[in-house]
PDB file of C-alpha atoms and ligand atoms in Angstrom:
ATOM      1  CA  UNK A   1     131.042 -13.388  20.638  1.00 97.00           C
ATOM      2  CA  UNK A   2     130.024 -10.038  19.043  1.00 98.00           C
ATOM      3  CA  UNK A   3     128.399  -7.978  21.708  1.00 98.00           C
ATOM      4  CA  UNK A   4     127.685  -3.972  21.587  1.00 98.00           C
ATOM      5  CA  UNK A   5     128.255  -2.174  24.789  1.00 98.00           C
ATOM      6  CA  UNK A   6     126.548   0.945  25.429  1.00 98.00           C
ATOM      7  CA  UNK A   7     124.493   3.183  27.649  1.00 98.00           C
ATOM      8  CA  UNK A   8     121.228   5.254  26.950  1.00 98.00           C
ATOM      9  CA  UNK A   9     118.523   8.177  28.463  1.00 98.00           C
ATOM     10  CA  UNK A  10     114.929   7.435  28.282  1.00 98.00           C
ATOM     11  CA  UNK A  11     115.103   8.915  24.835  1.00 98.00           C
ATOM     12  CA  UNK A  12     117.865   6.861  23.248  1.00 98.00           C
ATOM     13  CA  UNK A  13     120.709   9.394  23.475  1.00 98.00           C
ATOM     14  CA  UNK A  14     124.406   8.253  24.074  1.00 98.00           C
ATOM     15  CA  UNK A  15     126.293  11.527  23.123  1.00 96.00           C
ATOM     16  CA  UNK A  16     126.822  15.262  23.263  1.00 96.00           C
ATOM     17  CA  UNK A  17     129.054  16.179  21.013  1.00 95.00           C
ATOM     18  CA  UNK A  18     132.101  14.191  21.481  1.00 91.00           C
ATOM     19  CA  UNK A  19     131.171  13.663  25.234  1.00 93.00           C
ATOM     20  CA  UNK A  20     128.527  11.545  27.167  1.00 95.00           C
ATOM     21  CA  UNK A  21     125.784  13.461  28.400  1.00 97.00           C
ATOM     22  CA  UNK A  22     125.908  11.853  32.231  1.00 97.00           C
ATOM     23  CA  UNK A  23     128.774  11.133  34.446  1.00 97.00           C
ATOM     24  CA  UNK A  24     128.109   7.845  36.239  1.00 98.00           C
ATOM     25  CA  UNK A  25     130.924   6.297  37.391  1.00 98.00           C
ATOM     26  CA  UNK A  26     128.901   2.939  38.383  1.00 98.00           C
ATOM     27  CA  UNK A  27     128.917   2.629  34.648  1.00 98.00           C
ATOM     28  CA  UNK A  28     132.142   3.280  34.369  1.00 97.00           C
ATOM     29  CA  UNK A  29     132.999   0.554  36.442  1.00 98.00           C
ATOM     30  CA  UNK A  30     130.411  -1.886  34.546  1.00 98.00           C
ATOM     31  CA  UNK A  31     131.822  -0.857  30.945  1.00 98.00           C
ATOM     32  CA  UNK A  32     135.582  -1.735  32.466  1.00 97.00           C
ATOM     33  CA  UNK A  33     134.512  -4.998  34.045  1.00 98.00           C
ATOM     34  CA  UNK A  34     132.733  -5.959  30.631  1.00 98.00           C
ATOM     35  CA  UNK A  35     135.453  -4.684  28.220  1.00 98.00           C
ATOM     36  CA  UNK A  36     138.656  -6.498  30.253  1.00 97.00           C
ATOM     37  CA  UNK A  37     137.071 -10.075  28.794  1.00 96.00           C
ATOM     38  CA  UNK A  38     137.938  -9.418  25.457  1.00 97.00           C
ATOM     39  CA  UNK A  39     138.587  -6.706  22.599  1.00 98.00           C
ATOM     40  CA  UNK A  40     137.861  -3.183  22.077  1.00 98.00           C
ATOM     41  CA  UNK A  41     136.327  -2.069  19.093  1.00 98.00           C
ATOM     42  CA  UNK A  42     135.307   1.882  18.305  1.00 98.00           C
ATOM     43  CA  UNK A  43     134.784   4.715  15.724  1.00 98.00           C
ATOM     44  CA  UNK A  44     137.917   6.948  15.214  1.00 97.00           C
ATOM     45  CA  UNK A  45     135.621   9.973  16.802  1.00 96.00           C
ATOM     46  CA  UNK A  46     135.223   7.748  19.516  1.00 96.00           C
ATOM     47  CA  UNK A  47     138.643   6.607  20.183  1.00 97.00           C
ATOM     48  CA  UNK A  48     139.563  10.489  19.862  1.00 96.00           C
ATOM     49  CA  UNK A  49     137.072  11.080  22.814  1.00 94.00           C
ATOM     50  CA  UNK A  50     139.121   9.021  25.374  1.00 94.00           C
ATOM     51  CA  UNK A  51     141.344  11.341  26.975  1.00 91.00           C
ATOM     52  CA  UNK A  52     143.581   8.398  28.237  1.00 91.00           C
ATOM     53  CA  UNK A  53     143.621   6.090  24.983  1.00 95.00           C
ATOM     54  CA  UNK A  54     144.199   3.597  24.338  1.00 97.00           C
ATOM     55  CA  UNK A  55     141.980   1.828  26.754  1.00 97.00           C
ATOM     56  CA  UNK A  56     144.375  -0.424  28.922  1.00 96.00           C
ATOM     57  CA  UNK A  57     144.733  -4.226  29.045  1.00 96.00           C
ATOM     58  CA  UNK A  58     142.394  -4.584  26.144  1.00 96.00           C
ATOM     59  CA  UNK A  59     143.186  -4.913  22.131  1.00 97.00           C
ATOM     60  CA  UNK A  60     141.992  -1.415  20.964  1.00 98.00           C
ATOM     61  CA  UNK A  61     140.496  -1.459  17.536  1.00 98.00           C
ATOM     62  CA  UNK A  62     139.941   1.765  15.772  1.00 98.00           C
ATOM     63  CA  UNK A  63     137.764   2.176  12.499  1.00 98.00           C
ATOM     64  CA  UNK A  64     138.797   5.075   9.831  1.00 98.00           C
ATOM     65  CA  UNK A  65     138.577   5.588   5.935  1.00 98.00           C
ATOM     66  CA  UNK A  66     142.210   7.294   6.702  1.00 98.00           C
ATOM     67  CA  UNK A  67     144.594   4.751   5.045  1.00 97.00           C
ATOM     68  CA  UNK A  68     147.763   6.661   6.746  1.00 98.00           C
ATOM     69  CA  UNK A  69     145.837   7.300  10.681  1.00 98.00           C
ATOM     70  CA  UNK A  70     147.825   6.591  13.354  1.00 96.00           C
ATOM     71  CA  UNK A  71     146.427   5.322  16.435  1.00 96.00           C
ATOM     72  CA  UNK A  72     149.674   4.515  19.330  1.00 95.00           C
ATOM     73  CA  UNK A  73     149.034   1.245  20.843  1.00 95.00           C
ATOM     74  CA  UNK A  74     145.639   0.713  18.831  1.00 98.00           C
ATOM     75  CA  UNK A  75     145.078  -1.318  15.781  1.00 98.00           C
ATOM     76  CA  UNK A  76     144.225   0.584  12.668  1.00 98.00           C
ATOM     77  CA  UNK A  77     141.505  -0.785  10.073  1.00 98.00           C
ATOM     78  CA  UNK A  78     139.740   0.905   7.324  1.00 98.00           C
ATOM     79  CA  UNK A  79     136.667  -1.484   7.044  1.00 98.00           C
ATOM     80  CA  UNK A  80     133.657  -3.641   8.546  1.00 98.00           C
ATOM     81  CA  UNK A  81     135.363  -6.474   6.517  1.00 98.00           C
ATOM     82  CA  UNK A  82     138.831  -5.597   7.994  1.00 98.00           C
ATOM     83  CA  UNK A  83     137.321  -5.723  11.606  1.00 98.00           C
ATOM     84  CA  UNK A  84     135.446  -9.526  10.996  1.00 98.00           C
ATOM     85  CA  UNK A  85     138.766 -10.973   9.693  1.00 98.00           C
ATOM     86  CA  UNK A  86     140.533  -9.920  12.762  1.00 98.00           C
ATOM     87  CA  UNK A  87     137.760 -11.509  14.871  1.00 97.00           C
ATOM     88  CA  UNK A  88     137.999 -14.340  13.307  1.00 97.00           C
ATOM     89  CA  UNK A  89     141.725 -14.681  13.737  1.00 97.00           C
ATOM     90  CA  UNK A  90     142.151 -13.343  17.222  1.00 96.00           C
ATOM     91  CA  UNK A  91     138.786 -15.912  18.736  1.00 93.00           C
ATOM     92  CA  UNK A  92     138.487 -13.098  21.241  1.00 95.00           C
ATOM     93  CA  UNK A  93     135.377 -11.621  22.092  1.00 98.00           C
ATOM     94  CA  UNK A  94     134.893  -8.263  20.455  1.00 98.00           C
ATOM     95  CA  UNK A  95     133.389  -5.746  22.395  1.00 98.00           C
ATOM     96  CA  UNK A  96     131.947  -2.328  19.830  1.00 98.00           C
ATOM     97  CA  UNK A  97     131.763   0.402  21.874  1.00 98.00           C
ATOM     98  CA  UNK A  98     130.664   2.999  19.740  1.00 95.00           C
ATOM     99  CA  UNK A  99     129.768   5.235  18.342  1.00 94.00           C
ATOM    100  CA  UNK A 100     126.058   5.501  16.630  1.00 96.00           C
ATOM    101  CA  UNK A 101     127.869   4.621  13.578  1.00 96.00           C
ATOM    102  CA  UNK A 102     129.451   1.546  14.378  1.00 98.00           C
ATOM    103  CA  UNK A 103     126.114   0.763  16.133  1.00 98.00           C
ATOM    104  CA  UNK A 104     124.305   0.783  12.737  1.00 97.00           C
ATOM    105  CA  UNK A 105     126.871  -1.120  10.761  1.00 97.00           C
ATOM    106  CA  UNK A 106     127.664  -4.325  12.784  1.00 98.00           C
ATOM    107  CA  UNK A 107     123.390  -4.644  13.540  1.00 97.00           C
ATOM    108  CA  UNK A 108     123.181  -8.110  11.858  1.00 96.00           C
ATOM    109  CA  UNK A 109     126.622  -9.446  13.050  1.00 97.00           C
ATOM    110  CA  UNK A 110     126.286  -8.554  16.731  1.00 98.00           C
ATOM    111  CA  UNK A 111     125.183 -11.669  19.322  1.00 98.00           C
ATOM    112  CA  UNK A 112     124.764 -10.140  22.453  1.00 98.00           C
ATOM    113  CA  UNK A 113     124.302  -6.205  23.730  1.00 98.00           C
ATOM    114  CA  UNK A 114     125.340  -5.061  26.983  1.00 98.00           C
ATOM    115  CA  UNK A 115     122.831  -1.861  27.519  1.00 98.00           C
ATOM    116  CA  UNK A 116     123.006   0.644  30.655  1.00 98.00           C
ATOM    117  CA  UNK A 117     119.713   2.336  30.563  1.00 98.00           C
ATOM    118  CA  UNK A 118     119.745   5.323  32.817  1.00 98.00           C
ATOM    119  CA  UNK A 119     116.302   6.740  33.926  1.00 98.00           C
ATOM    120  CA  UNK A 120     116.509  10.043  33.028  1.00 97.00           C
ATOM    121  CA  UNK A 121     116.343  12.625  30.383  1.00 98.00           C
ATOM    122  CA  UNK A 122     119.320  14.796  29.093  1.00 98.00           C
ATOM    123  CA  UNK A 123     120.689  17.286  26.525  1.00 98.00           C
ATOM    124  CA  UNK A 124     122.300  16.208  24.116  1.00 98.00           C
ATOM    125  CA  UNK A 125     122.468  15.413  19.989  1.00 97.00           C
ATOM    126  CA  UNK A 126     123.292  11.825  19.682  1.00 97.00           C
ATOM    127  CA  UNK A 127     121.282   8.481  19.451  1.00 98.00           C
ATOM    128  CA  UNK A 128     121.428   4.962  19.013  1.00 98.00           C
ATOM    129  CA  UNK A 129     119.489   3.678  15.660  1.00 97.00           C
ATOM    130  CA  UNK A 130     116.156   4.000  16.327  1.00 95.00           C
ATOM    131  CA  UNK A 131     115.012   1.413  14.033  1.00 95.00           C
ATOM    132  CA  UNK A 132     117.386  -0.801  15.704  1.00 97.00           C
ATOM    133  CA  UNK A 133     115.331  -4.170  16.068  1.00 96.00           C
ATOM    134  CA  UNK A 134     115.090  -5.495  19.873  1.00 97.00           C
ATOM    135  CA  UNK A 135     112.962  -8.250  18.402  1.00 97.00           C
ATOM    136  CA  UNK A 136     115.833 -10.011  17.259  1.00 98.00           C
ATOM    137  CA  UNK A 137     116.769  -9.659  21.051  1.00 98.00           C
ATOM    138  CA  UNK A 138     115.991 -11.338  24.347  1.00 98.00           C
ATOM    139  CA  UNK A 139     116.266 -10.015  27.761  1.00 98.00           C
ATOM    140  CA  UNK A 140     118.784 -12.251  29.658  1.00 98.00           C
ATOM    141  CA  UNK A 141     119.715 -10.997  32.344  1.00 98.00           C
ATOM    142  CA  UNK A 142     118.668  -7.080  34.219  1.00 98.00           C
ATOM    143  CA  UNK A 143     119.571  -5.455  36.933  1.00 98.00           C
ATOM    144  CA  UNK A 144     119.203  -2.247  39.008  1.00 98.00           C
ATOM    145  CA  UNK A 145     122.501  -0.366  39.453  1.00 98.00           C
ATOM    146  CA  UNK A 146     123.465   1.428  42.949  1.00 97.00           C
ATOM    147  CA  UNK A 147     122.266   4.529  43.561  1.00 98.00           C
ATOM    148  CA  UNK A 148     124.178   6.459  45.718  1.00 97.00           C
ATOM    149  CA  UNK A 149     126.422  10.246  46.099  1.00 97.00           C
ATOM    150  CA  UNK A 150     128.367   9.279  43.172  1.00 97.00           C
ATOM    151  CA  UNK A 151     125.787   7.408  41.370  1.00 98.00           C
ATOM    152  CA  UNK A 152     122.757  10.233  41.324  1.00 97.00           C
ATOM    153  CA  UNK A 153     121.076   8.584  38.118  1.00 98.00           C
ATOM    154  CA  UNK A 154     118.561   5.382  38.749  1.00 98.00           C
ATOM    155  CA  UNK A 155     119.842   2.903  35.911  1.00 98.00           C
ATOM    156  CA  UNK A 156     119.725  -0.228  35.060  1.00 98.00           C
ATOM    157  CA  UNK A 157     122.103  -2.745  33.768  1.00 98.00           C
ATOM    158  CA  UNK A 158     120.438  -5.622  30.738  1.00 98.00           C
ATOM    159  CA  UNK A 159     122.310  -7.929  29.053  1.00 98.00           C
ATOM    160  CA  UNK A 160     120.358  -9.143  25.572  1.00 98.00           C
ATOM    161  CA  UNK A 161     121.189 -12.276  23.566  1.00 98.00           C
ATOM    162  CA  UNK A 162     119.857 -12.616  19.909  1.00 98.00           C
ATOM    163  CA  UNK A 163     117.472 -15.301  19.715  1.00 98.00           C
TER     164      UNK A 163
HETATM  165  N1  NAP B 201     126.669   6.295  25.397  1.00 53.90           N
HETATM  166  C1  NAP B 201     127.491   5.425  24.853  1.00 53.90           C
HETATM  167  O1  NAP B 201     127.492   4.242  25.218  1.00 53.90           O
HETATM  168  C2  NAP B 201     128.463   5.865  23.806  1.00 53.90           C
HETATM  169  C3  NAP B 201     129.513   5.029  23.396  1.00 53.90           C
HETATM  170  C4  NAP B 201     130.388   5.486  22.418  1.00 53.90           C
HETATM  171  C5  NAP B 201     130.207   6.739  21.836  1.00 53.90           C
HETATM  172  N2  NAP B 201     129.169   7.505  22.264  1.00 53.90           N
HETATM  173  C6  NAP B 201     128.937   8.816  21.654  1.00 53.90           C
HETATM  174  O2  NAP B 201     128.801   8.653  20.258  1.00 53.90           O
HETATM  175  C7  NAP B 201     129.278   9.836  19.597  1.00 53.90           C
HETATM  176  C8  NAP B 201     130.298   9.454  18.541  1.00 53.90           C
HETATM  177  O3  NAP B 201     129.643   8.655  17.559  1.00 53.90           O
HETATM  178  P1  NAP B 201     129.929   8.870  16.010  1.00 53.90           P
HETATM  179  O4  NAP B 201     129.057   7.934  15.232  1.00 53.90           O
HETATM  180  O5  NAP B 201     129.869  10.332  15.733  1.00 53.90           O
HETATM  181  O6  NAP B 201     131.464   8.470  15.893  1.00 53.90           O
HETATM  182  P2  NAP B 201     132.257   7.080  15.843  1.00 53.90           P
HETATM  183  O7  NAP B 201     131.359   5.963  15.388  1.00 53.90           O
HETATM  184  O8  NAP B 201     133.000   6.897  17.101  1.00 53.90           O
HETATM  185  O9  NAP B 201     133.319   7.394  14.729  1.00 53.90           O
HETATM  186  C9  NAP B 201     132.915   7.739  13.428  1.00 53.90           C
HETATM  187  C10 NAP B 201     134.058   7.496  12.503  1.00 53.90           C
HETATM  188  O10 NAP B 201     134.343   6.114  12.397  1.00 53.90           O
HETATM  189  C11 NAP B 201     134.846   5.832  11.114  1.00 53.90           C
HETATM  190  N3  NAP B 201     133.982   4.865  10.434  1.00 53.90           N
HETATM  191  C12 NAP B 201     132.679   4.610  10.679  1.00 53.90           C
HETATM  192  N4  NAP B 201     132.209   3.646   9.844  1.00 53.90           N
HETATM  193  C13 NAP B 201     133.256   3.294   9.063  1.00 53.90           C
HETATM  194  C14 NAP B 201     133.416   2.340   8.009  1.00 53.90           C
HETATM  195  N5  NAP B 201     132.392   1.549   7.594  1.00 53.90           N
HETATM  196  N6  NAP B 201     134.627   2.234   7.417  1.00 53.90           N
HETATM  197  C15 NAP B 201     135.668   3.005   7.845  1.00 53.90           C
HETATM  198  N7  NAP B 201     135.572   3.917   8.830  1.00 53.90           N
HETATM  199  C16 NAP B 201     134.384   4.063   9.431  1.00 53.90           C
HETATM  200  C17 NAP B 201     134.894   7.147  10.378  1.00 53.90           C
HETATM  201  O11 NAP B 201     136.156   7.720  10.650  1.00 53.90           O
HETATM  202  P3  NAP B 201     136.904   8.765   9.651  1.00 53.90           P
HETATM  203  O12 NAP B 201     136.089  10.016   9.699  1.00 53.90           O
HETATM  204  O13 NAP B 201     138.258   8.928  10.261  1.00 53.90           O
HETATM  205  O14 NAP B 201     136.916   8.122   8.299  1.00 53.90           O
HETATM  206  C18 NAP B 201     133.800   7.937  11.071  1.00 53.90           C
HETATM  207  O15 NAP B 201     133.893   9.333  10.907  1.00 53.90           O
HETATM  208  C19 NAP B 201     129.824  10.727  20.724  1.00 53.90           C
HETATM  209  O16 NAP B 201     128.820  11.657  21.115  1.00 53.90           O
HETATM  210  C20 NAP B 201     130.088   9.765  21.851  1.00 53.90           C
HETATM  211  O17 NAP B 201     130.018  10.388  23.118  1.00 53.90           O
HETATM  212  C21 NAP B 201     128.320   7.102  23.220  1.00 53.90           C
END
């Protein structure tokens, strides 16, 4: 399975800069849980913006046009094409974490999306697609996370299957 795993605002933005605009570490927590069944997958801008990379006990998967990047303890490709031939020889689930670009690229290879929508509206300069196509999509499963001292953001968890 192919599955995108990401969180939104109200308005569709995942990033500031190089950061996310929230901290919510019940999200944290969800995108760990999620991740540790399978394979990493990310943008080289992405994989730059984890301050502990790579991202443990998972296959980290880093996409560049750099033929000569180095990425410690992460897999280096320079393709989409690259990426589906090692999903197809690993049989692991692949889990694309970002960012907005390798949301646009993989939209007609990816089965299932793991989406953390957070009920609130923040700064910041970075969205998913918007003409990303839900249709193709059905709810499966959603639920309300926890909110609590930590947690100060209402959000909910969905998990979409394509039809
Ligand atoms: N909220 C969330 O769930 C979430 C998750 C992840 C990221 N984000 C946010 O998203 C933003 C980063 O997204 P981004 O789109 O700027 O960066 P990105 O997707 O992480 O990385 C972009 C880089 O990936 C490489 N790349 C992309 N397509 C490629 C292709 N077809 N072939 C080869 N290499 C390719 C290129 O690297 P080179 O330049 O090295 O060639 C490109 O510059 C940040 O704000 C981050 O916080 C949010």
């Amino acid at each position: 399975m192919l599955a995108y795993v990401y969180a939104e605002d109200e308005n569709g933005l995942i990033g500031k800069g190089d950061r996310l605009p929230w901290r919510l570490p019940a999200d944290v927590k969800f995108f760990k849980e999620v991740t540790m069944q399978g394979d990493v997958v990310m943008g080289r801008a992405t994989y730059e913006s984890i301050p502990n990379r790579p991202l443990k006990g998972r296959r980290n998967i880093v996409l560049t046009h750099n033929p000569d990047y180095e990425a410690p303890g992460a897999i280096v490709v320079n393709s989409k094409k690259e990426v589906l031939e090692l999903y197809e020889k690993y049989a692991e689930d692949f889990y694309i974490i970002g960012g907005v670009s390798l949301f646009k690229i993989f939209e007609d290879d990816v089965d299932y999306l793991y989406r953390t929508v957070i009920h609130d509206e923040f700064d910041g300069n970075v969205y998913f697609p918007d003409d990303f196509d839900y249709n193709e999509f059905e709810l499966e499963k959603s639920w309300d996370g926890n909110v609590d001292e930590n947690n100060k953001h209402p959000h909910t968890f969905e998990i979409w299957k394509r039809k």
